[in-house]
């Protein structure tokens, strides 16, 4: 049986994500912004939490871990970087590790930049990418702890995944990302199509994710810092992808 995935709002603009294996009844929460909405989603489905897969140490991704672990006795999987203080971790994972959620397999990709410890979880069998605050729909995370070249490299790792994978990210920032992206590429048809879709979804109070990675590759300007068209829009012809990426991210910071 196929895995089931549920996405729902947490805190102000975070997403909660549950992935459930109907064969083994295992259920993982990707991050735990806060316990309440995650417990509510589990109870709605009649699922029991077996694992929490943490992407990075920020409070809006780990705030619910202690309460959920207390309630369900679930296993807590956290990034390798022990210098970041993630409490209650049972298993530390690094690049290339594979985590089992019942019969489902999550491949760990280190995607530093937003934080140094940031990892993304790739469920190849389910064609699902949980990228938290590295890659957003039509955007990317702020570069807090890492460097711009490091973050660009992380985005390249995610861009290398197949087009038919779905992107599940950490925040509902899509409308703001679209607004910014249109200032750089007003004539990008894929972006215009996404802008219409996002307006429709937000008007209906629906989440804008998941999105298809293939669509992100066309519409997300942050995944195209090595595209001459983007460099030209920024009057940076001949600049490196890292330089174009930095310029994009810094403009977004100020927008
Ligand atoms: Zn974060
Ligand atoms: Fe976050």
PDB file of N, CA and C and ligand atoms in Angstrom, residues 14 55-61 114-115 118 132-134 136 141-142 144 171 173, ligand 1:
ATOM      1  N   UNK A  14       4.225  27.860   9.947  1.00  0.00           N
ATOM      2  CA  UNK A  14       4.914  26.576   9.744  1.00  0.00           C
ATOM      3  C   UNK A  14       3.932  25.534   9.199  1.00  0.00           C
ATOM      4  N   UNK A  55      14.720  18.260  11.122  1.00  0.00           N
ATOM      5  CA  UNK A  55      15.579  18.782  10.055  1.00  0.00           C
ATOM      6  C   UNK A  55      16.654  19.733  10.564  1.00  0.00           C
ATOM      7  N   UNK A  56      16.333  20.528  11.578  1.00  0.00           N
ATOM      8  CA  UNK A  56      17.335  21.463  12.119  1.00  0.00           C
ATOM      9  C   UNK A  56      16.875  21.985  13.474  1.00  0.00           C
ATOM     10  N   UNK A  57      17.761  22.689  14.141  1.00  0.00           N
ATOM     11  CA  UNK A  57      17.570  22.955  15.568  1.00  0.00           C
ATOM     12  C   UNK A  57      16.660  24.124  15.899  1.00  0.00           C
ATOM     13  N   UNK A  58      16.179  24.872  14.912  1.00  0.00           N
ATOM     14  CA  UNK A  58      15.376  26.053  15.230  1.00  0.00           C
ATOM     15  C   UNK A  58      14.115  25.693  16.022  1.00  0.00           C
ATOM     16  N   UNK A  59      13.768  26.609  16.946  1.00  0.00           N
ATOM     17  CA  UNK A  59      12.652  26.373  17.861  1.00  0.00           C
ATOM     18  C   UNK A  59      11.337  26.070  17.166  1.00  0.00           C
ATOM     19  N   UNK A  60      11.107  26.689  15.999  1.00  0.00           N
ATOM     20  CA  UNK A  60       9.833  26.453  15.314  1.00  0.00           C
ATOM     21  C   UNK A  60       9.810  25.107  14.594  1.00  0.00           C
ATOM     22  N   UNK A  61      10.879  24.302  14.757  1.00  0.00           N
ATOM     23  CA  UNK A  61      10.899  22.955  14.180  1.00  0.00           C
ATOM     24  C   UNK A  61      11.010  21.867  15.244  1.00  0.00           C
ATOM     25  N   UNK A 114      21.020  27.432   5.760  1.00  0.00           N
ATOM     26  CA  UNK A 114      20.057  28.069   6.668  1.00  0.00           C
ATOM     27  C   UNK A 114      20.573  27.904   8.104  1.00  0.00           C
ATOM     28  N   UNK A 115      20.899  26.666   8.468  1.00  0.00           N
ATOM     29  CA  UNK A 115      21.686  26.362   9.663  1.00  0.00           C
ATOM     30  C   UNK A 115      22.786  25.402   9.221  1.00  0.00           C
ATOM     31  N   UNK A 118      21.362  21.594   9.141  1.00  0.00           N
ATOM     32  CA  UNK A 118      20.132  21.290   8.397  1.00  0.00           C
ATOM     33  C   UNK A 118      20.256  20.041   7.524  1.00  0.00           C
ATOM     34  N   UNK A 132      12.177  21.282   4.569  1.00  0.00           N
ATOM     35  CA  UNK A 132      12.106  22.241   5.683  1.00  0.00           C
ATOM     36  C   UNK A 132      12.468  23.650   5.249  1.00  0.00           C
ATOM     37  N   UNK A 133      13.538  24.226   5.823  1.00  0.00           N
ATOM     38  CA  UNK A 133      13.863  25.629   5.558  1.00  0.00           C
ATOM     39  C   UNK A 133      15.036  25.794   4.595  1.00  0.00           C
ATOM     40  N   UNK A 134      15.334  24.737   3.819  1.00  0.00           N
ATOM     41  CA  UNK A 134      16.331  24.884   2.760  1.00  0.00           C
ATOM     42  C   UNK A 134      15.650  25.352   1.475  1.00  0.00           C
ATOM     43  N   UNK A 136      11.999  26.358  -0.211  1.00  0.00           N
ATOM     44  CA  UNK A 136      10.567  26.638  -0.142  1.00  0.00           C
ATOM     45  C   UNK A 136      10.000  26.625  -1.554  1.00  0.00           C
ATOM     46  N   UNK A 141      15.349  29.193   2.066  1.00  0.00           N
ATOM     47  CA  UNK A 141      15.517  29.716   3.419  1.00  0.00           C
ATOM     48  C   UNK A 141      16.550  30.831   3.468  1.00  0.00           C
ATOM     49  N   UNK A 142      16.462  31.602   4.532  1.00  0.00           N
ATOM     50  CA  UNK A 142      17.504  32.599   4.768  1.00  0.00           C
ATOM     51  C   UNK A 142      18.805  31.903   5.138  1.00  0.00           C
ATOM     52  N   UNK A 144      21.397  31.792   7.525  1.00  0.00           N
ATOM     53  CA  UNK A 144      21.717  32.279   8.877  1.00  0.00           C
ATOM     54  C   UNK A 144      23.107  31.843   9.320  1.00  0.00           C
ATOM     55  N   UNK A 171       7.555  26.047   5.635  1.00  0.00           N
ATOM     56  CA  UNK A 171       6.735  27.238   5.890  1.00  0.00           C
ATOM     57  C   UNK A 171       5.815  27.563   4.728  1.00  0.00           C
ATOM     58  N   UNK A 173       5.272  30.203   2.876  1.00  0.00           N
ATOM     59  CA  UNK A 173       5.817  31.502   2.449  1.00  0.00           C
ATOM     60  C   UNK A 173       5.568  31.720   0.953  1.00  0.00           C
TER      61      UNK A 173
HETATM   62 ZN1  LIG B   1      14.596  27.424  10.467  1.00  0.00          ZN
END
